[in-house]
Coordinates of C-alpha atoms and ligand atoms in Angstrom, one line a residue:
M1 CA 10.9 32.4 -7.7
T2 CA 13.2 30.3 -5.1
A3 CA 15.3 27.3 -5.1
F4 CA 14.4 26.9 -2.0
S5 CA 14.6 29.1 0.9
L6 CA 12.2 30.6 3.0
N7 CA 11.8 34.2 2.9
P8 CA 11.9 36.1 6.4
E9 CA 8.3 36.5 6.7
Q10 CA 7.6 32.8 6.1
T11 CA 10.4 31.9 8.6
A12 CA 9.1 34.4 11.3
R13 CA 5.5 32.6 10.9
C14 CA 6.9 29.1 11.2
D15 CA 8.5 30.6 14.6
R16 CA 5.5 32.0 15.9
L17 CA 3.3 28.8 15.0
R18 CA 5.9 26.6 16.9
E19 CA 5.5 29.1 20.0
L20 CA 1.9 28.8 19.7
A21 CA 1.9 25.1 19.7
E22 CA 4.3 25.0 22.8
E23 CA 2.0 27.3 24.8
R24 CA -1.4 26.6 23.8
L25 CA -1.7 23.2 22.0
R26 CA 0.7 20.9 23.3
P27 CA -0.7 21.2 27.0
L28 CA -4.1 20.3 25.5
A29 CA -2.7 17.1 23.8
E30 CA -1.0 16.3 27.1
A31 CA -3.8 16.9 29.3
H32 CA -5.9 14.5 27.0
A33 CA -3.4 11.8 26.8
E34 CA -2.9 12.0 30.7
A35 CA -7.0 11.6 31.0
H36 CA -6.7 8.3 29.2
A37 CA -3.1 7.3 30.2
E38 CA -4.2 4.1 31.9
T39 CA -6.6 2.9 29.4
Y40 CA -4.2 3.6 26.5
A41 CA -1.5 1.9 28.1
D42 CA -3.6 -1.2 29.1
K43 CA -4.9 -1.1 25.4
K44 CA -8.4 -0.9 26.7
E45 CA -9.5 2.2 24.9
P46 CA -8.7 3.5 21.4
G47 CA -8.0 7.1 20.6
R48 CA -10.5 9.8 20.8
V49 CA -11.1 12.8 19.1
N50 CA -9.6 15.8 21.3
R51 CA -12.3 18.3 20.9
P52 CA -10.9 21.0 23.0
L53 CA -7.4 20.7 21.1
T54 CA -9.5 21.0 17.9
E55 CA -11.4 24.1 19.3
A56 CA -8.0 25.7 20.2
L57 CA -7.0 25.4 16.5
G58 CA -10.0 27.0 15.5
E59 CA -9.6 30.1 18.0
L60 CA -5.7 30.4 16.7
G61 CA -7.3 30.9 13.3
L62 CA -5.3 27.7 11.9
L63 CA -8.5 25.9 10.7
E64 CA -9.3 29.0 8.7
G65 CA -5.8 28.8 7.1
L66 CA -6.7 25.2 5.8
F67 CA -9.1 26.9 3.4
T68 CA -7.3 30.0 2.5
S69 CA -3.7 28.9 2.4
G70 CA -1.8 27.7 -0.6
A71 CA -0.1 24.2 -0.8
L72 CA 3.2 25.7 0.3
D73 CA 1.7 27.5 3.3
L74 CA -0.2 24.4 4.3
C75 CA 3.0 22.5 4.3
L76 CA 4.8 25.3 6.5
M77 CA 1.9 25.0 8.9
R78 CA 1.9 21.2 9.1
E79 CA 5.6 21.0 9.5
S80 CA 5.8 23.5 12.3
L81 CA 3.0 21.9 14.3
A82 CA 4.5 18.5 13.7
R83 CA 7.7 19.6 15.2
V84 CA 6.1 20.5 18.3
C85 CA 3.0 18.7 18.8
T86 CA 1.9 15.9 16.3
E87 CA -1.5 15.5 17.9
A88 CA -2.3 19.3 16.9
E89 CA -0.9 18.6 13.4
T90 CA -3.2 15.5 12.9
A91 CA -6.2 17.4 14.2
L92 CA -5.7 20.1 11.7
A93 CA -5.1 17.8 8.7
L94 CA -8.1 15.8 9.4
Q95 CA -10.3 18.9 9.5
G96 CA -8.9 19.7 6.2
L97 CA -9.1 16.3 4.6
G98 CA -12.8 16.0 5.8
A99 CA -14.0 19.6 5.0
H100 CA -11.9 20.3 1.8
P101 CA -14.7 18.6 -0.4
V102 CA -17.3 20.6 1.1
H103 CA -15.3 23.7 0.7
A104 CA -14.5 22.9 -3.0
Y105 CA -17.7 21.0 -4.3
G106 CA -20.3 22.0 -1.7
S107 CA -23.5 23.9 -2.5
L108 CA -23.8 27.3 -0.6
E109 CA -26.1 25.8 1.6
Q110 CA -23.8 22.7 2.5
R111 CA -20.9 25.4 3.0
E112 CA -22.9 28.2 4.8
H113 CA -24.2 25.1 7.4
W114 CA -20.8 23.2 7.8
L115 CA -17.9 25.3 7.3
P116 CA -18.1 28.0 10.0
P117 CA -18.4 25.3 12.8
T118 CA -15.6 23.4 11.1
R119 CA -13.4 26.5 11.0
A120 CA -14.1 27.2 14.7
G121 CA -13.2 23.6 15.4
R122 CA -16.5 22.8 16.9
A123 CA -17.6 20.6 14.0
I124 CA -15.4 17.6 13.6
A125 CA -14.9 16.5 10.0
A126 CA -14.0 13.1 8.4
F127 CA -13.2 11.8 4.8
A128 CA -14.4 8.4 4.4
L129 CA -13.1 6.7 1.4
S130 CA -11.5 3.4 2.3
E131 CA -13.5 0.1 2.9
P132 CA -12.3 -3.4 4.1
G133 CA -12.0 -4.3 0.6
A134 CA -10.9 -1.1 -1.3
G135 CA -7.9 0.8 0.3
S136 CA -5.2 1.5 -2.2
D137 CA -7.4 0.3 -4.9
A138 CA -10.1 2.9 -4.0
A139 CA -11.9 2.9 -7.1
A140 CA -13.0 -0.8 -6.0
L141 CA -15.1 0.7 -3.3
A142 CA -18.5 -1.0 -2.7
L143 CA -20.3 1.1 -0.4
R144 CA -23.9 1.0 -2.4
A145 CA -25.6 4.2 -2.9
E146 CA -29.3 2.8 -4.2
P147 CA -32.0 4.8 -5.7
D148 CA -34.8 5.3 -3.0
G149 CA -37.6 5.8 -5.4
S150 CA -38.1 9.4 -4.5
G151 CA -34.9 10.9 -6.2
G152 CA -32.6 10.2 -3.1
W153 CA -30.5 7.0 -2.3
R154 CA -30.1 4.6 0.5
L155 CA -26.5 3.9 1.6
T156 CA -25.6 0.5 2.5
G157 CA -22.1 -1.0 3.4
E158 CA -19.2 -0.4 5.3
K159 CA -16.2 2.1 5.6
S160 CA -12.9 1.1 7.5
W161 CA -9.8 2.9 8.9
I162 CA -11.8 6.3 8.9
S163 CA -10.0 8.8 11.0
N164 CA -12.3 10.7 13.6
A165 CA -15.0 8.0 13.0
P166 CA -17.0 7.3 14.8
E167 CA -17.0 10.7 16.6
A168 CA -17.0 13.0 13.9
D169 CA -19.9 15.4 13.3
F170 CA -20.2 14.9 9.4
Y171 CA -18.5 12.6 6.8
T172 CA -17.5 13.0 3.3
V173 CA -18.7 9.7 2.2
F174 CA -17.8 8.2 -1.2
A175 CA -20.3 5.6 -2.5
R176 CA -20.9 3.6 -5.7
T177 CA -24.0 5.0 -7.6
S178 CA -23.1 3.2 -10.7
P179 CA -22.4 -0.6 -10.3
D180 CA -19.3 -2.0 -12.5
A181 CA -18.3 1.5 -13.5
G182 CA -15.2 1.6 -11.4
A183 CA -13.9 5.1 -10.6
R184 CA -16.7 6.6 -13.0
G185 CA -19.5 5.3 -10.7
V186 CA -18.6 6.9 -7.5
T187 CA -20.6 9.7 -6.2
A188 CA -19.4 11.9 -3.0
F189 CA -22.1 12.9 -0.2
L190 CA -22.1 15.0 2.7
V191 CA -23.5 12.7 5.6
P192 CA -24.2 14.1 8.8
A193 CA -23.1 11.7 11.9
D194 CA -26.7 11.8 13.3
R195 CA -28.5 10.3 10.2
P196 CA -30.6 7.1 10.8
G197 CA -28.6 4.0 10.2
L198 CA -25.4 5.4 10.6
T199 CA -23.3 3.6 13.3
G200 CA -19.6 3.2 13.9
A201 CA -16.8 1.6 16.1
P202 CA -13.4 2.8 17.2
L203 CA -10.2 1.1 16.3
D204 CA -7.3 0.6 18.4
M205 CA -4.2 1.5 16.8
L206 CA -0.2 1.4 17.5
S207 CA -0.7 5.3 18.1
P208 CA -4.0 6.4 19.9
H209 CA -5.1 7.8 16.8
P210 CA -8.9 8.7 16.6
I211 CA -10.0 6.1 13.9
G212 CA -12.8 4.1 13.3
T213 CA -15.3 2.0 11.2
L214 CA -18.6 3.1 9.8
A215 CA -21.8 1.0 9.2
F216 CA -24.6 2.2 6.7
D217 CA -27.7 0.4 7.0
G218 CA -29.9 2.1 4.5
V219 CA -28.8 5.5 5.5
R220 CA -31.0 8.1 3.4
V221 CA -29.2 10.7 1.3
S222 CA -31.0 13.1 -1.0
T223 CA -29.6 15.4 -4.1
A224 CA -29.0 18.1 -1.5
D225 CA -26.2 15.9 0.1
V226 CA -24.2 15.3 -3.0
L227 CA -20.8 16.8 -3.2
G228 CA -20.1 17.9 -6.7
D229 CA -21.9 15.8 -9.5
V230 CA -23.4 12.2 -9.4
N231 CA -21.0 9.6 -10.7
H232 CA -18.1 12.4 -10.4
G233 CA -17.2 11.6 -6.7
F234 CA -13.9 9.9 -7.3
R235 CA -12.5 13.2 -8.7
V236 CA -13.8 14.7 -5.5
A237 CA -11.7 12.3 -3.6
M238 CA -8.6 12.6 -5.8
T239 CA -8.5 16.4 -6.1
T240 CA -8.4 16.5 -2.3
L241 CA -5.9 13.9 -1.7
N242 CA -3.8 15.7 -4.4
R243 CA -4.1 18.8 -2.6
F244 CA -3.0 17.2 0.7
R245 CA -0.2 15.0 -0.6
P246 CA 2.7 17.1 -0.2
S247 CA 1.5 18.2 3.1
V248 CA 1.7 14.8 4.4
G249 CA 5.3 14.9 3.4
A250 CA 5.6 18.1 5.6
F251 CA 4.1 16.3 8.5
A252 CA 6.8 13.7 8.2
V253 CA 9.6 16.3 7.9
G254 CA 8.4 18.3 10.9
M255 CA 8.4 14.7 12.9
A256 CA 12.0 13.9 11.4
Q257 CA 13.3 17.5 12.6
A258 CA 11.8 17.0 16.0
A259 CA 13.9 13.6 16.1
L260 CA 17.0 15.4 14.9
D261 CA 16.7 18.3 17.3
A262 CA 16.4 15.9 20.4
T263 CA 19.2 13.9 19.1
L264 CA 21.5 16.7 18.6
A265 CA 20.8 17.8 22.3
H266 CA 21.2 14.4 23.6
T267 CA 24.2 13.3 21.9
A268 CA 25.9 16.7 22.9
D269 CA 25.0 16.1 26.5
R270 CA 25.5 12.5 27.2
D271 CA 28.9 11.3 28.6
A272 CA 30.5 8.5 26.9
F273 CA 34.1 7.2 26.9
G274 CA 35.5 10.2 28.6
G275 CA 33.9 12.6 26.3
K276 CA 30.5 13.3 25.1
L277 CA 28.5 10.9 22.5
K278 CA 28.9 13.4 19.7
D279 CA 32.8 12.9 19.9
L280 CA 32.5 9.6 18.3
Q281 CA 32.4 9.9 14.8
A282 CA 30.2 7.1 14.4
V283 CA 27.6 9.2 16.3
S284 CA 28.2 12.6 14.7
H285 CA 28.2 11.1 11.0
Q286 CA 24.8 9.5 11.9
V287 CA 23.6 13.0 13.0
A288 CA 24.9 14.4 9.8
E289 CA 23.3 11.8 7.8
M290 CA 19.7 12.3 9.6
A291 CA 20.2 16.1 8.8
T292 CA 21.1 15.9 5.3
R293 CA 18.1 13.6 4.5
T294 CA 15.7 15.7 6.6
E295 CA 16.8 18.7 4.5
A296 CA 16.4 16.9 1.3
A297 CA 13.2 15.7 2.0
R298 CA 11.8 19.3 3.0
L299 CA 13.4 20.6 -0.1
L300 CA 11.3 18.2 -2.2
V301 CA 8.1 18.8 -0.1
Y302 CA 8.5 22.7 -0.6
A303 CA 9.2 22.3 -4.3
A304 CA 6.1 20.0 -4.8
A305 CA 3.8 22.4 -3.0
A306 CA 5.2 25.5 -4.8
A307 CA 4.8 23.8 -8.1
Y308 CA 1.2 22.8 -7.0
D309 CA 0.6 26.7 -6.1
R310 CA 1.9 27.7 -9.5
D311 CA -0.1 25.0 -11.2
E312 CA 2.4 23.5 -13.0
P313 CA 2.1 20.4 -15.4
D314 CA 4.1 17.7 -13.5
I315 CA 2.5 18.2 -10.1
A316 CA 1.1 14.4 -9.6
G317 CA 4.8 13.0 -9.9
R318 CA 6.3 15.6 -7.8
A319 CA 3.8 15.5 -5.0
A320 CA 4.4 11.7 -5.1
M321 CA 8.1 11.9 -4.9
A322 CA 7.8 14.4 -2.1
K323 CA 5.5 12.2 0.1
L324 CA 7.5 9.1 -0.7
F325 CA 10.7 10.4 0.2
A326 CA 9.7 12.4 3.4
T327 CA 7.8 9.7 4.7
E328 CA 10.4 7.2 4.1
T329 CA 13.1 9.6 5.4
A330 CA 11.0 10.5 8.6
Q331 CA 11.2 6.4 9.4
F332 CA 14.8 6.5 8.9
V333 CA 15.7 9.7 10.9
V334 CA 13.4 8.7 14.0
D335 CA 14.7 5.0 14.0
T336 CA 18.2 6.4 14.1
A337 CA 17.2 8.8 16.8
V338 CA 16.1 6.0 19.1
Q339 CA 19.2 4.1 18.3
L340 CA 21.3 7.1 19.5
H341 CA 19.2 7.7 22.6
G342 CA 19.4 4.3 23.6
A343 CA 17.0 2.8 26.2
R344 CA 15.5 6.0 27.5
A345 CA 13.8 6.7 23.8
L346 CA 12.0 3.3 24.4
R347 CA 10.3 4.3 27.7
R348 CA 6.6 4.9 27.4
G349 CA 6.1 8.9 27.3
H350 CA 9.4 9.7 25.9
L351 CA 9.3 11.8 22.7
L352 CA 11.1 9.3 20.6
E353 CA 8.8 6.5 21.8
H354 CA 5.9 8.8 20.7
L355 CA 7.6 9.7 17.3
Y356 CA 8.4 6.0 16.7
R357 CA 4.5 5.1 16.9
E358 CA 3.4 8.2 15.0
V359 CA 6.0 8.0 11.9
R360 CA 4.7 4.5 10.9
A361 CA 1.2 5.2 9.4
P362 CA 2.1 8.1 6.8
R363 CA 4.0 5.5 4.8
I364 CA 0.6 3.6 4.4
Y365 CA -2.3 6.3 4.1
E366 CA -2.9 8.9 1.4
G367 CA -1.3 6.2 -1.0
A368 CA 1.3 3.8 0.4
S369 CA 5.0 4.3 -0.7
E370 CA 4.5 1.5 -3.4
V371 CA 1.6 3.5 -4.8
Q372 CA 3.6 6.7 -5.0
R373 CA 6.3 4.9 -6.9
A374 CA 3.7 3.7 -9.2
V375 CA 2.5 7.2 -9.7
I376 CA 6.2 8.3 -10.2
A377 CA 6.9 5.5 -12.7
K378 CA 3.7 6.1 -14.8
E379 CA 4.7 9.9 -15.2
L380 CA 8.2 8.8 -16.3
Y381 CA 7.3 6.4 -18.9
G382 CA 4.1 8.7 -19.8
K383 CA 6.6 11.1 -21.0
E384 CA 8.6 10.3 -24.2
T385 CA 11.0 7.6 -23.3
P386 CA 14.3 8.2 -24.6
S387 CA 15.6 5.4 -27.1
A388 CA 18.1 3.1 -26.0
Ligands
LIG1 C1 -3.8 5.9 10.6 C2 -4.5 6.0 9.3 C3 -5.4 6.8 9.0 C4 -6.4 6.6 8.1 N1 -7.4 7.6 7.6 C5 -8.0 7.5 6.7 C6 -9.3 8.2 6.5 O1 -9.4 9.5 7.2 N2 -10.1 8.2 5.5 C7 -9.9 6.9 4.6 O2 -10.7 6.9 3.6 N3 -8.8 6.0 5.0 C8 -8.1 6.3 6.0 N4 -6.9 5.2 5.8 C9 -6.9 4.1 5.3 C10 -5.6 4.4 4.5 O3 -6.0 5.4 3.2 C11 -5.5 2.8 3.8 O4 -4.8 2.3 4.7 C12 -4.6 2.9 2.4 O5 -5.4 3.4 1.3 C13 -4.0 1.4 2.2 O6 -4.8 0.7 1.9 P1 -5.3 -0.7 2.9 O7 -4.7 -0.4 4.1 O8 -6.6 -1.5 2.6 O9 -3.9 -1.5 2.2 P2 -3.7 -2.5 0.7 O10 -4.5 -1.5 -0.3 O11 -4.5 -3.6 1.1 O12 -2.4 -2.5 0.7 C14 -1.5 -3.4 1.3 C15 -0.1 -3.1 1.0 O13 0.3 -3.8 -0.5 C16 0.9 -3.1 -1.1 N5 0.5 -2.3 -2.4 C17 -0.7 -1.8 -2.4 N6 -1.1 -1.3 -3.6 C18 0.3 -1.5 -4.4 C19 0.6 -1.2 -5.5 N7 -0.2 -0.6 -6.6 N8 1.7 -1.6 -6.1 C20 2.6 -2.2 -5.2 N9 2.4 -2.5 -3.9 C21 1.2 -2.1 -3.3 C22 1.6 -1.8 -0.1 O14 2.7 -2.2 0.4 C23 0.3 -1.6 0.8 O15 1.0 -1.1 1.9 C24 -6.2 5.6 7.3 C25 -4.9 4.6 7.5 C26 -4.2 4.7 8.5 C27 -3.1 3.8 9.0

């Protein structure tokens, strides 16, 4: 039981991971960015999957950790990577999101075929839930799975905002097997990328995140492709998102800490008004606020993850609080860091310019902040409401 400090072994593991990320992963992210620098800058080319980076995550055993770690260890991994290399963090998280349904619900055959290359970073996974007409309201998804007359289905429709699409090697796809049944009419399928009728297109985002659309034109799937049970796919989606929710907060905490580290160094070094920037109380108190909010976010994240690992009853609300508070805090911390750095932070290629673009999306994906507040409120009012 802890309330809440990491033990020396956990701290040492985080330190080691940050060193590895510096030595092995950041150079691969930089090489990839450099190779695409002109096209990214000119907005001619969207983000691409960085396969060498994902393979390095496999070689270092970090992808294996996605399937063997508890929620707290997953948070420590994501926070440590995010502090040094957001691209590595994101590549790791996407392998987890795409492959967790196979790990948790796949048949022996599906697991034996797809999990070893996913853990090695040779097969790229993706989680395809969102659609142009169904984002926050995921139960409204409309991708049709229509019986093909021989025990299987044909998938027809569109997915949008799918990380790693269209370059992934396989997709966990959520499709409607029962019309008008809402969340109870959805089935999860494992769809290899080379299935005839499956195409996709990349999307160009604020950050060069690998993401795109998928179009299904009568793509055939069979019972061997189902993950879990027919019409129980929404549960596959929600248990996967629940497992990862606190760790989205950890990603945000890692980015906030990176912005704080940079700000401490910069404000201690920058000459201003006959001293250093940090000598101005208006500056040092802002830094104190950044540090306090980051630490509060970290504690919420660790506590939610530890509650998940102990299978406590109020996990949904705690995970929602952790994700909400950490992602909103990271936005504040990164924005304040930009302010305290001045113009240099806005120069393309500066760490803070990078973080400023990266920090925005987590407030929207895996449940927007408003959706997290709705989850928290539902839990609060679901409990016995105290009388006035
Ligand atoms: C970088 C990135 C990566 C992504 N990767 C994936 C992926 O790998 N797989 C995948 O399936 N999807 C992915 N998504 C999609 C993501 O899950 C959706 O963007 C998200 O669910 C929100 O849906 P939407 O964008 O359609 O917004 P909408 O659902 O249209 O919502 C728009 C806004 O309305 C407000 N709102 C919505 N619902 C409520 C509510 N209940 N109460 C109050 N306000 C509300 C919020 O402000 C919300 O931001 C990704 C998105 C991004 C940006």
